[in-house]
Amino acid sequence: MEDCCRDSLLIHLPSLLLLLQLPAGGSAGECLPSPSLLLGGDITLPCRVSPAMDVENMELRWFRSKFSEAVFIYQNQREQREEQLAQYRGRTSLVKDFLTQGDAAVLIHNVQAFDNGLYTCFFRMGIFYEEANVELKVAGVGSAPQVHITGPEEDGVRVVCIASGWFPKPQVQWRALSGEKFLTFSETQAQDSEGLFTIETTLVVRDSSSGNVTCSVLNPILGQEKAMTIFIPEPFFPQSSPWKLAFMVILTVLMLLLLGAVFYIMREHTAKLQETQEWKKLHREKEEDQWIKEEALKARGKAGQDWRKEKFQALSVSLDPESAHSSLAISDDKTSVTFKDSPKDTGDETYSVLGHEDITSGCCYWEVEIRNAEEKSEWALGVCRRGVERKGWYQECPGKGFWVVGVYDKKVFSLPDNSELLVPVPHRVGVFLDLKEGDVSFYNMTDGSHIFSFPLAPSSETLFPYFRLREGDVSLTICSGDICDQEGTVGGRKRQGREAEKKKHFMHHLT
């Protein structure tokens, strides 16, 4: 740039030292000599043009190591946030009091350790520009060191010192009671999410006459130091056989206790695993027996007739509009439910309606057809007790008085544990309620396959058919007797070919 341009727009930025004291526990400490600042306080980065002039119409940019890493941008007489780094959004502001006098300082709020480093102030007006640098040094004093003995080490005693919450990386030193420094020790360091350092250093003390040892941690910028002293009794050193014997005995006992605990946990885990496997085996055998019985009964029944209808009485179900959620629309014949408008699933509402018929005894069934099911459609159906809580969001589980299955994300689940059932998504579901045996079962009425069964505890409470929607344009329609018989007959013809091949196998089990 030409000399005249530099003379007219020259920036003077003094070096800046920011001092933070970080006391143990992360709370703010006392201010250090000026300039000083508590953790989470504010700091002003000065920037001035010389000679003084009005900079309201200039472009001002504060950035870190790269021009694109913007801390603050002032352009067209307002703050620009499009290029601003995420960690500075909401934490920076322009000091506008002296813009007409050439002073364009930027205030950084809630200063953190990662704010440490070099900043560049950049001015531009037309084709002329200038920049200058300022270094921000952040310093913090963390917790006092914690020193403890961890055990014998070769021919000495191992002592560990830990200090956290320091910035920048502190200097660690071990000293004996005489003031002599230990030169040989190990050290590890780590930084937390806020950039503060945790230091762990290990010293092996071999001289039993040392008595006290001191671990000191020093902030290299502030010159502040925190220290802790620990006394090492002479019997702790390896040459003292009584201490060594006691330590070995204690260590052996601890190891035996640990091994015993591990053995107990493994035995309990093995027992639970065996119990789970036995339960799964019994459950699988029960399902296989039920499937064989179902297929055998279907083979013996009339062609196209659902075998379950021989035992269960068809229940004529109608929807109760007074029990419906305000977002649901009930058809005039009270057999179909859908949404009035497509709702947005916020997760805090459950849209349900009950059947008008109460069920207190016997065996009955009804069929429900699922229409307009889309990929994101969610629905559930089953039975519930009289007087269950159905306001807002509620849990559909047997403990709360609900026995339901449903579809979500094109998968079938049993509620409430959301266990995925590896069965096809049904388009017509039969709900078979047996209050004599204490069972409610769900079947795919298109192919006659079993979906899921719940055991029902003996109870004198009244049950009601239950229907629930959550998302999509899906509708649930209760089939009338004629419609279901017709659709069942069609399904029966489609299955006759497959069932003929299985018939011999099923009849064999009956005999």
Short mmCIF file of C-alpha atoms in Angstrom, two decimals:
data_model
loop_
_atom_site.label_atom_id
_atom_site.label_comp_id
_atom_site.label_asym_id
_atom_site.label_seq_id
_atom_site.Cartn_x
_atom_site.Cartn_y
_atom_site.Cartn_z
CA MET A 1 0.00 0.00 0.00
CA GLU A 2 1.14 3.56 -0.62
CA ASP A 3 2.75 5.50 2.25
CA CYS A 4 0.04 8.16 2.23
CA CYS A 5 -2.56 5.51 2.87
CA ARG A 6 -0.65 4.07 5.83
CA ASP A 7 -0.16 7.56 7.33
CA SER A 8 -3.87 8.30 7.16
CA LEU A 9 -5.08 5.00 8.64
CA LEU A 10 -2.64 3.65 11.24
CA ILE A 11 -3.84 1.43 14.09
CA HIS A 12 -2.20 1.31 17.52
CA LEU A 13 -3.03 -1.86 19.46
CA PRO A 14 -1.19 -2.39 22.74
CA SER A 15 -0.42 -5.89 23.95
CA LEU A 16 -3.10 -7.06 26.38
CA LEU A 17 -2.75 -9.42 29.34
CA LEU A 18 -5.99 -11.00 30.65
CA LEU A 19 -5.71 -12.54 34.11
CA LEU A 20 -8.21 -15.11 35.40
CA GLN A 21 -8.10 -16.84 38.75
CA LEU A 22 -9.86 -20.20 38.72
CA PRO A 23 -10.32 -21.46 42.27
CA ALA A 24 -10.95 -25.10 43.16
CA GLY A 25 -14.41 -26.29 42.18
CA GLY A 26 -14.73 -23.94 39.18
CA SER A 27 -16.17 -20.90 40.97
CA ALA A 28 -14.90 -17.38 40.52
CA GLY A 29 -12.01 -16.13 42.71
CA GLU A 30 -10.62 -12.73 43.63
CA CYS A 31 -9.32 -10.28 41.08
CA LEU A 32 -5.58 -10.07 40.55
CA PRO A 33 -3.73 -6.74 40.13
CA SER A 34 -4.85 -4.65 37.18
CA PRO A 35 -5.67 -5.58 34.55
CA SER A 36 -7.63 -8.44 36.14
CA LEU A 37 -10.83 -10.36 35.50
CA LEU A 38 -12.93 -13.08 37.14
CA LEU A 39 -13.73 -16.21 35.17
CA GLY A 40 -16.76 -15.52 33.01
CA GLY A 41 -16.14 -11.76 33.05
CA ASP A 42 -15.71 -9.34 30.12
CA ILE A 43 -12.59 -7.94 28.39
CA THR A 44 -12.23 -5.07 25.92
CA LEU A 45 -9.87 -5.42 22.94
CA PRO A 46 -8.81 -1.84 22.00
CA CYS A 47 -8.52 -0.70 18.40
CA ARG A 48 -7.96 2.94 17.30
CA VAL A 49 -7.13 4.75 14.08
CA SER A 50 -4.58 7.55 14.12
CA PRO A 51 -5.07 10.35 13.44
CA ALA A 52 -8.57 10.15 14.93
CA MET A 53 -11.44 10.11 12.43
CA ASP A 54 -15.04 8.94 12.16
CA VAL A 55 -15.07 5.14 11.49
CA GLU A 56 -18.85 4.61 11.50
CA ASN A 57 -18.87 4.01 7.72
CA MET A 58 -15.74 1.83 7.66
CA GLU A 59 -15.57 -1.96 7.68
CA LEU A 60 -14.15 -3.37 10.92
CA ARG A 61 -13.23 -7.02 11.33
CA TRP A 62 -11.68 -8.80 14.30
CA PHE A 63 -10.36 -12.29 13.47
CA ARG A 64 -8.05 -15.00 14.78
CA SER A 65 -5.32 -16.73 12.74
CA LYS A 66 -7.34 -16.62 9.48
CA PHE A 67 -9.32 -13.79 7.90
CA SER A 68 -12.35 -16.11 7.66
CA GLU A 69 -12.21 -16.92 11.40
CA ALA A 70 -14.20 -13.83 12.33
CA VAL A 71 -14.63 -12.88 15.96
CA PHE A 72 -16.65 -9.74 15.16
CA ILE A 73 -17.61 -7.95 11.91
CA TYR A 74 -18.97 -4.38 11.66
CA GLN A 75 -20.06 -3.33 8.16
CA ASN A 76 -22.69 -0.99 6.72
CA GLN A 77 -23.11 0.49 10.21
CA ARG A 78 -24.29 -2.77 11.76
CA GLU A 79 -22.99 -6.07 13.06
CA GLN A 80 -22.67 -8.91 10.52
CA ARG A 81 -23.00 -12.44 11.91
CA GLU A 82 -22.89 -14.60 8.78
CA GLU A 83 -19.11 -15.24 8.93
CA GLN A 84 -18.77 -15.07 12.71
CA LEU A 85 -17.33 -18.12 14.49
CA ALA A 86 -19.98 -20.03 16.45
CA GLN A 87 -18.13 -19.75 19.76
CA TYR A 88 -18.25 -15.92 19.58
CA ARG A 89 -21.90 -15.49 18.63
CA GLY A 90 -23.71 -13.71 21.45
CA ARG A 91 -20.42 -13.08 23.30
CA THR A 92 -19.05 -10.08 21.38
CA SER A 93 -20.25 -6.51 20.98
CA LEU A 94 -18.87 -3.25 19.61
CA VAL A 95 -18.15 -0.32 21.93
CA LYS A 96 -19.94 2.37 19.89
CA ASP A 97 -19.45 5.32 22.24
CA PHE A 98 -16.32 6.63 20.49
CA LEU A 99 -16.74 5.51 16.84
CA THR A 100 -16.74 9.12 15.69
CA GLN A 101 -13.39 9.59 17.43
CA GLY A 102 -11.73 6.61 15.72
CA ASP A 103 -12.03 4.20 18.67
CA ALA A 104 -13.61 0.85 17.69
CA ALA A 105 -12.96 -1.45 20.63
CA VAL A 106 -14.67 -4.86 20.81
CA LEU A 107 -15.98 -6.32 24.06
CA ILE A 108 -15.75 -10.09 24.62
CA HIS A 109 -18.20 -11.35 27.23
CA ASN A 110 -17.75 -14.40 29.46
CA VAL A 111 -14.09 -14.97 28.56
CA GLN A 112 -13.01 -18.62 28.46
CA ALA A 113 -9.68 -20.41 28.21
CA PHE A 114 -10.06 -20.98 24.46
CA ASP A 115 -10.15 -17.18 23.96
CA ASN A 116 -6.40 -17.15 24.66
CA GLY A 117 -4.17 -16.17 21.72
CA LEU A 118 -3.58 -13.69 18.92
CA TYR A 119 -6.29 -11.36 17.52
CA THR A 120 -6.10 -9.12 14.44
CA CYS A 121 -7.98 -5.83 14.07
CA PHE A 122 -8.66 -5.00 10.39
CA PHE A 123 -9.99 -1.67 9.02
CA ARG A 124 -11.06 -1.08 5.43
CA MET A 125 -12.46 1.97 3.64
CA GLY A 126 -12.81 1.63 -0.11
CA ILE A 127 -9.53 0.25 -1.49
CA PHE A 128 -7.53 1.31 1.54
CA TYR A 129 -7.03 -0.98 4.52
CA GLU A 130 -4.76 -1.56 7.50
CA GLU A 131 -4.45 -4.10 10.30
CA ALA A 132 -2.64 -4.68 13.60
CA ASN A 133 -2.36 -7.49 16.15
CA VAL A 134 -3.06 -7.81 19.84
CA GLU A 135 -2.32 -10.84 22.03
CA LEU A 136 -4.80 -11.90 24.67
CA LYS A 137 -3.26 -13.99 27.43
CA VAL A 138 -5.66 -15.93 29.61
CA ALA A 139 -4.35 -17.30 32.90
CA GLY A 140 -6.13 -19.29 35.58
CA VAL A 141 -5.25 -20.79 38.94
CA GLY A 142 -7.03 -24.06 39.56
CA SER A 143 -7.44 -26.36 42.52
CA ALA A 144 -4.81 -27.03 45.15
CA PRO A 145 -2.88 -30.23 44.45
CA GLN A 146 -4.12 -33.43 46.06
CA VAL A 147 -1.31 -35.76 47.20
CA HIS A 148 -1.71 -39.37 48.30
CA ILE A 149 0.34 -42.54 48.68
CA THR A 150 -0.55 -45.33 46.27
CA GLY A 151 1.81 -48.06 47.54
CA PRO A 152 5.35 -49.42 47.39
CA GLU A 153 7.42 -49.04 44.22
CA GLU A 154 10.66 -51.01 43.83
CA ASP A 155 12.78 -49.81 46.78
CA GLY A 156 10.61 -46.81 47.67
CA VAL A 157 7.10 -45.43 48.09
CA ARG A 158 5.00 -44.17 45.16
CA VAL A 159 3.32 -40.79 45.74
CA VAL A 160 0.82 -39.21 43.30
CA CYS A 161 -0.10 -35.51 43.00
CA ILE A 162 -3.18 -34.33 41.04
CA ALA A 163 -4.29 -30.74 40.30
CA SER A 164 -7.07 -29.58 37.94
CA GLY A 165 -8.56 -26.40 36.47
CA TRP A 166 -5.27 -24.66 35.54
CA PHE A 167 -4.48 -22.55 32.47
CA PRO A 168 -2.08 -22.48 30.75
CA LYS A 169 -0.25 -25.75 31.52
CA PRO A 170 1.24 -25.27 35.00
CA GLN A 171 4.75 -26.14 36.17
CA VAL A 172 4.99 -28.94 38.75
CA GLN A 173 7.81 -29.43 41.25
CA TRP A 174 8.48 -31.92 44.06
CA ARG A 175 10.52 -30.81 47.11
CA ALA A 176 11.83 -32.57 50.19
CA LEU A 177 11.53 -31.20 53.74
CA SER A 178 15.02 -29.72 53.38
CA GLY A 179 13.94 -27.77 50.29
CA GLU A 180 15.88 -30.02 47.92
CA LYS A 181 14.10 -30.56 44.60
CA PHE A 182 13.37 -34.00 43.19
CA LEU A 183 14.49 -34.07 39.56
CA THR A 184 13.11 -37.46 38.51
CA PHE A 185 9.35 -37.94 38.34
CA SER A 186 6.71 -38.73 35.71
CA GLU A 187 3.97 -36.37 34.56
CA THR A 188 0.80 -36.63 32.48
CA GLN A 189 -1.63 -33.92 31.42
CA ALA A 190 -5.13 -33.62 29.95
CA GLN A 191 -7.48 -30.81 28.92
CA ASP A 192 -11.20 -30.80 29.60
CA SER A 193 -13.94 -29.48 27.32
CA GLU A 194 -13.29 -25.90 28.54
CA GLY A 195 -9.56 -26.13 27.73
CA LEU A 196 -8.42 -26.24 31.38
CA PHE A 197 -5.52 -28.50 32.33
CA THR A 198 -5.45 -31.42 34.74
CA ILE A 199 -1.96 -32.52 35.79
CA GLU A 200 -1.03 -35.86 37.36
CA THR A 201 2.55 -36.43 38.47
CA THR A 202 4.09 -39.47 40.18
CA LEU A 203 7.18 -39.50 42.42
CA VAL A 204 8.98 -42.52 43.90
CA VAL A 205 10.53 -41.57 47.27
CA ARG A 206 13.41 -43.91 48.12
CA ASP A 207 14.94 -42.15 51.13
CA SER A 208 13.05 -43.16 54.28
CA SER A 209 14.50 -40.15 56.10
CA SER A 210 12.82 -37.68 53.74
CA GLY A 211 9.81 -37.36 56.05
CA ASN A 212 7.65 -34.73 54.34
CA VAL A 213 7.43 -34.26 50.56
CA THR A 214 5.71 -31.28 48.95
CA CYS A 215 4.01 -31.07 45.54
CA SER A 216 3.76 -27.51 44.19
CA VAL A 217 1.90 -26.29 41.10
CA LEU A 218 2.89 -22.92 39.58
CA ASN A 219 1.08 -20.76 37.01
CA PRO A 220 3.89 -19.53 34.68
CA ILE A 221 2.09 -16.30 33.77
CA LEU A 222 0.78 -15.22 37.16
CA GLY A 223 3.62 -16.61 39.22
CA GLN A 224 1.03 -17.94 41.67
CA GLU A 225 1.69 -21.26 43.35
CA LYS A 226 -0.37 -23.79 45.28
CA ALA A 227 1.21 -26.64 47.21
CA MET A 228 0.38 -29.59 49.43
CA THR A 229 2.66 -31.54 51.76
CA ILE A 230 2.31 -35.18 52.81
CA PHE A 231 4.15 -37.03 55.54
CA ILE A 232 5.49 -40.50 54.69
CA PRO A 233 6.01 -42.63 57.83
CA GLU A 234 9.21 -44.63 57.79
CA PRO A 235 7.38 -47.98 58.20
CA PHE A 236 5.78 -47.39 54.77
CA PHE A 237 9.08 -48.02 53.01
CA PRO A 238 9.75 -51.53 51.63
CA GLN A 239 12.69 -52.28 53.97
CA SER A 240 10.27 -52.23 56.85
CA SER A 241 9.03 -55.81 56.78
CA PRO A 242 6.03 -55.34 59.17
CA TRP A 243 4.53 -52.67 56.93
CA LYS A 244 5.23 -54.69 53.79
CA LEU A 245 3.65 -57.78 55.32
CA ALA A 246 0.58 -55.82 56.41
CA PHE A 247 0.26 -54.24 52.98
CA MET A 248 0.53 -57.61 51.25
CA VAL A 249 -2.05 -59.13 53.59
CA ILE A 250 -4.48 -56.27 52.94
CA LEU A 251 -3.83 -56.46 49.21
CA THR A 252 -4.40 -60.24 49.23
CA VAL A 253 -7.67 -59.85 51.12
CA LEU A 254 -8.85 -57.18 48.70
CA MET A 255 -7.97 -59.39 45.72
CA LEU A 256 -9.86 -62.32 47.25
CA LEU A 257 -12.88 -60.11 47.87
CA LEU A 258 -12.71 -58.84 44.30
CA LEU A 259 -12.45 -62.37 42.90
CA GLY A 260 -15.37 -63.44 45.07
CA ALA A 261 -17.48 -60.55 43.84
CA VAL A 262 -16.61 -61.32 40.21
CA PHE A 263 -17.46 -65.01 40.72
CA TYR A 264 -20.79 -64.12 42.34
CA ILE A 265 -21.71 -61.71 39.56
CA MET A 266 -20.79 -64.26 36.87
CA ARG A 267 -22.81 -66.96 38.62
CA GLU A 268 -25.84 -64.69 38.91
CA HIS A 269 -25.46 -63.68 35.27
CA THR A 270 -25.21 -67.31 34.18
CA ALA A 271 -28.29 -68.24 36.22
CA LYS A 272 -30.30 -65.37 34.74
CA LEU A 273 -29.11 -66.28 31.25
CA GLN A 274 -30.18 -69.90 31.74
CA GLU A 275 -33.52 -68.76 33.14
CA THR A 276 -34.04 -66.47 30.15
CA GLN A 277 -33.15 -69.25 27.72
CA GLU A 278 -35.55 -71.65 29.44
CA TRP A 279 -38.32 -69.04 29.30
CA LYS A 280 -37.67 -68.41 25.62
CA LYS A 281 -37.67 -72.14 24.96
CA LEU A 282 -41.01 -72.64 26.75
CA HIS A 283 -42.46 -69.59 25.02
CA ARG A 284 -41.28 -70.86 21.63
CA GLU A 285 -42.70 -74.33 22.28
CA LYS A 286 -46.00 -72.78 23.37
CA GLU A 287 -46.17 -70.69 20.20
CA GLU A 288 -45.30 -73.72 18.06
CA ASP A 289 -48.04 -75.78 19.75
CA GLN A 290 -50.51 -72.96 19.28
CA TRP A 291 -49.54 -72.60 15.62
CA ILE A 292 -49.94 -76.36 15.03
CA LYS A 293 -53.35 -76.35 16.72
CA GLU A 294 -54.46 -73.33 14.71
CA GLU A 295 -53.36 -74.78 11.40
CA ALA A 296 -54.91 -78.15 12.26
CA LEU A 297 -58.23 -76.55 13.16
CA LYS A 298 -58.16 -74.49 9.96
CA ALA A 299 -57.56 -77.65 7.94
CA ARG A 300 -60.56 -79.32 9.56
CA GLY A 301 -62.87 -76.30 9.21
CA LYS A 302 -64.92 -75.24 6.24
CA ALA A 303 -63.06 -73.78 3.27
CA GLY A 304 -62.75 -70.01 3.53
CA GLN A 305 -64.11 -69.88 7.14
CA ASP A 306 -61.89 -68.54 9.90
CA TRP A 307 -61.48 -71.34 12.45
CA ARG A 308 -61.53 -68.96 15.38
CA LYS A 309 -65.11 -67.97 14.68
CA GLU A 310 -66.19 -71.49 15.75
CA LYS A 311 -65.22 -70.65 19.36
CA PHE A 312 -65.55 -66.86 19.55
CA GLN A 313 -68.75 -64.88 19.13
CA ALA A 314 -68.59 -61.91 16.77
CA LEU A 315 -69.05 -58.64 18.67
CA SER A 316 -70.75 -55.77 16.86
CA VAL A 317 -68.53 -52.83 17.83
CA SER A 318 -69.40 -49.17 17.34
CA LEU A 319 -67.26 -46.18 18.26
CA ASP A 320 -68.21 -43.92 21.17
CA PRO A 321 -67.88 -40.29 19.96
CA GLU A 322 -67.96 -38.97 23.53
CA SER A 323 -64.73 -40.86 24.30
CA ALA A 324 -62.91 -39.59 21.17
CA HIS A 325 -60.07 -37.06 21.19
CA SER A 326 -61.10 -33.69 19.76
CA SER A 327 -58.67 -34.12 16.82
CA LEU A 328 -60.38 -37.32 15.64
CA ALA A 329 -63.26 -37.60 13.19
CA ILE A 330 -65.84 -40.39 13.72
CA SER A 331 -67.91 -41.54 10.75
CA ASP A 332 -71.71 -41.20 10.81
CA ASP A 333 -72.17 -44.97 11.18
CA LYS A 334 -69.66 -44.95 14.07
CA THR A 335 -67.45 -47.62 12.48
CA SER A 336 -64.47 -45.57 11.25
CA VAL A 337 -62.01 -43.12 12.83
CA THR A 338 -59.41 -40.85 11.23
CA PHE A 339 -57.89 -37.41 11.81
CA LYS A 340 -59.87 -34.26 11.11
CA ASP A 341 -56.61 -32.64 9.99
CA SER A 342 -53.13 -34.12 9.66
CA PRO A 343 -51.51 -33.41 13.06
CA LYS A 344 -47.83 -32.75 13.70
CA ASP A 345 -46.56 -35.40 16.09
CA THR A 346 -45.15 -33.44 19.04
CA GLY A 347 -44.78 -36.53 21.21
CA ASP A 348 -46.99 -35.12 24.02
CA GLU A 349 -50.45 -36.08 22.68
CA THR A 350 -52.14 -39.46 22.15
CA TYR A 351 -55.30 -39.53 20.01
CA SER A 352 -57.65 -42.38 20.92
CA VAL A 353 -61.30 -43.46 21.01
CA LEU A 354 -63.12 -46.34 22.73
CA GLY A 355 -65.73 -48.75 21.52
CA HIS A 356 -69.22 -48.19 22.90
CA GLU A 357 -69.62 -51.84 23.94
CA ASP A 358 -68.43 -52.96 27.37
CA ILE A 359 -67.14 -56.54 27.78
CA THR A 360 -67.37 -58.35 31.11
CA SER A 361 -67.26 -62.09 30.30
CA GLY A 362 -67.16 -64.77 27.63
CA CYS A 363 -65.26 -65.06 24.33
CA CYS A 364 -65.73 -62.53 21.55
CA TYR A 365 -63.89 -61.02 18.60
CA TRP A 366 -64.03 -58.10 16.19
CA GLU A 367 -62.09 -57.17 13.07
CA VAL A 368 -60.53 -53.84 12.13
CA GLU A 369 -59.41 -52.79 8.66
CA ILE A 370 -56.48 -50.35 8.31
CA ARG A 371 -56.93 -48.02 5.33
CA ASN A 372 -54.72 -45.34 3.72
CA ALA A 373 -51.68 -46.60 5.63
CA GLU A 374 -48.56 -44.70 4.57
CA GLU A 375 -44.88 -45.10 5.36
CA LYS A 376 -45.10 -42.72 8.35
CA SER A 377 -48.51 -43.91 9.56
CA GLU A 378 -48.72 -44.88 13.23
CA TRP A 379 -51.66 -46.68 14.82
CA ALA A 380 -52.52 -49.11 17.60
CA LEU A 381 -55.54 -51.12 18.70
CA GLY A 382 -56.61 -53.60 21.37
CA VAL A 383 -58.56 -53.39 24.63
CA CYS A 384 -58.42 -51.27 27.80
CA ARG A 385 -60.05 -51.17 31.23
CA ARG A 386 -62.90 -48.84 32.12
CA GLY A 387 -61.72 -45.50 33.52
CA VAL A 388 -58.11 -45.60 32.28
CA GLU A 389 -56.23 -42.29 31.98
CA ARG A 390 -56.27 -41.09 28.35
CA LYS A 391 -55.43 -37.36 28.61
CA GLY A 392 -52.28 -35.89 27.03
CA TRP A 393 -49.51 -38.45 26.64
CA TYR A 394 -49.95 -41.73 28.50
CA GLN A 395 -48.31 -45.14 28.53
CA GLU A 396 -50.12 -48.04 26.87
CA CYS A 397 -49.16 -51.04 29.00
CA PRO A 398 -50.93 -53.83 30.91
CA GLY A 399 -49.95 -52.18 34.21
CA LYS A 400 -51.94 -49.08 33.15
CA GLY A 401 -54.88 -51.14 31.85
CA PHE A 402 -53.97 -51.37 28.12
CA TRP A 403 -53.35 -54.49 25.98
CA VAL A 404 -52.49 -53.28 22.48
CA VAL A 405 -50.29 -53.87 19.43
CA GLY A 406 -49.41 -51.21 16.88
CA VAL A 407 -47.46 -50.18 13.81
CA TYR A 408 -44.75 -47.53 13.66
CA ASP A 409 -42.23 -46.91 10.85
CA LYS A 410 -43.71 -49.85 8.87
CA LYS A 411 -42.92 -52.28 11.72
CA VAL A 412 -45.22 -54.12 14.12
CA PHE A 413 -44.60 -53.64 17.86
CA SER A 414 -46.06 -54.95 21.10
CA LEU A 415 -46.57 -52.16 23.63
CA PRO A 416 -45.28 -50.86 25.99
CA ASP A 417 -41.77 -52.32 25.61
CA ASN A 418 -41.74 -51.53 21.87
CA SER A 419 -40.54 -55.06 21.09
CA GLU A 420 -40.51 -55.45 17.32
CA LEU A 421 -42.60 -58.38 16.14
CA LEU A 422 -41.10 -60.03 13.09
CA VAL A 423 -44.41 -60.27 11.21
CA PRO A 424 -45.73 -58.46 8.12
CA VAL A 425 -47.66 -55.24 8.66
CA PRO A 426 -51.34 -56.31 8.64
CA HIS A 427 -54.10 -54.59 6.70
CA ARG A 428 -56.90 -56.22 8.71
CA VAL A 429 -56.52 -57.28 12.32
CA GLY A 430 -58.72 -59.58 14.39
CA VAL A 431 -58.88 -59.00 18.13
CA PHE A 432 -59.87 -62.22 19.98
CA LEU A 433 -60.75 -61.72 23.65
CA ASP A 434 -61.09 -64.80 25.87
CA LEU A 435 -62.07 -63.79 29.41
CA LYS A 436 -62.53 -67.43 30.40
CA GLU A 437 -58.92 -68.41 29.71
CA GLY A 438 -57.53 -64.93 30.44
CA ASP A 439 -56.06 -64.12 27.01
CA VAL A 440 -56.27 -61.47 24.28
CA SER A 441 -54.77 -62.43 20.91
CA PHE A 442 -54.21 -60.50 17.68
CA TYR A 443 -54.34 -62.13 14.23
CA ASN A 444 -53.66 -61.02 10.67
CA MET A 445 -57.07 -61.71 9.12
CA THR A 446 -55.65 -61.55 5.60
CA ASP A 447 -53.57 -64.73 5.95
CA GLY A 448 -54.72 -66.00 9.36
CA SER A 449 -51.28 -65.66 10.95
CA HIS A 450 -50.80 -65.01 14.66
CA ILE A 451 -49.41 -61.57 15.58
CA PHE A 452 -49.17 -61.50 19.39
CA SER A 453 -50.96 -62.59 22.58
CA PHE A 454 -51.24 -61.01 26.04
CA PRO A 455 -52.17 -62.90 29.22
CA LEU A 456 -55.01 -61.32 31.18
CA ALA A 457 -55.00 -61.48 34.96
CA PRO A 458 -58.35 -62.54 36.50
CA SER A 459 -60.37 -59.38 37.08
CA SER A 460 -63.96 -58.28 37.40
CA GLU A 461 -63.25 -54.96 35.66
CA THR A 462 -65.00 -54.06 32.42
CA LEU A 463 -63.01 -53.93 29.16
CA PHE A 464 -63.62 -51.76 26.08
CA PRO A 465 -62.31 -51.94 22.48
CA TYR A 466 -59.49 -49.40 22.09
CA PHE A 467 -58.33 -47.53 18.95
CA ARG A 468 -55.43 -45.05 18.70
CA LEU A 469 -53.89 -42.92 15.90
CA ARG A 470 -50.69 -40.88 16.07
CA GLU A 471 -49.59 -39.76 12.58
CA GLY A 472 -50.57 -39.90 8.89
CA ASP A 473 -53.88 -40.07 6.99
CA VAL A 474 -54.53 -43.63 8.18
CA SER A 475 -58.03 -44.67 9.26
CA LEU A 476 -59.27 -47.60 11.36
CA THR A 477 -62.56 -49.14 10.21
CA ILE A 478 -64.53 -51.76 12.15
CA CYS A 479 -65.67 -54.45 9.72
CA SER A 480 -69.31 -55.47 9.71
CA GLY A 481 -70.06 -59.17 9.73
CA ASP A 482 -70.89 -59.35 6.01
CA ILE A 483 -67.84 -57.42 4.86
CA CYS A 484 -65.47 -59.43 6.98
CA ASP A 485 -66.99 -62.72 5.84
CA GLN A 486 -66.61 -61.70 2.21
CA GLU A 487 -63.02 -60.57 2.65
CA GLY A 488 -62.23 -63.66 4.70
CA THR A 489 -63.58 -65.84 1.89
CA VAL A 490 -61.33 -64.13 -0.64
CA GLY A 491 -58.40 -64.58 1.69
CA GLY A 492 -59.39 -68.23 2.13
CA ARG A 493 -59.28 -68.89 -1.62
CA LYS A 494 -55.81 -67.38 -1.84
CA ARG A 495 -54.62 -69.60 0.98
CA GLN A 496 -56.18 -72.87 -0.21
CA GLY A 497 -53.19 -73.72 -2.41
CA ARG A 498 -50.68 -73.23 0.39
CA GLU A 499 -52.79 -74.96 3.02
CA ALA A 500 -53.32 -78.05 0.87
CA GLU A 501 -49.61 -78.82 0.99
CA LYS A 502 -49.56 -78.48 4.81
CA LYS A 503 -52.79 -80.38 5.48
CA LYS A 504 -51.16 -83.82 5.78
CA HIS A 505 -48.66 -82.50 8.31
CA PHE A 506 -51.38 -80.83 10.41
CA MET A 507 -53.67 -83.88 10.38
CA HIS A 508 -50.74 -85.99 11.55
CA HIS A 509 -50.52 -83.87 14.71
CA LEU A 510 -54.25 -84.24 15.35
CA THR A 511 -54.01 -88.03 15.30
#
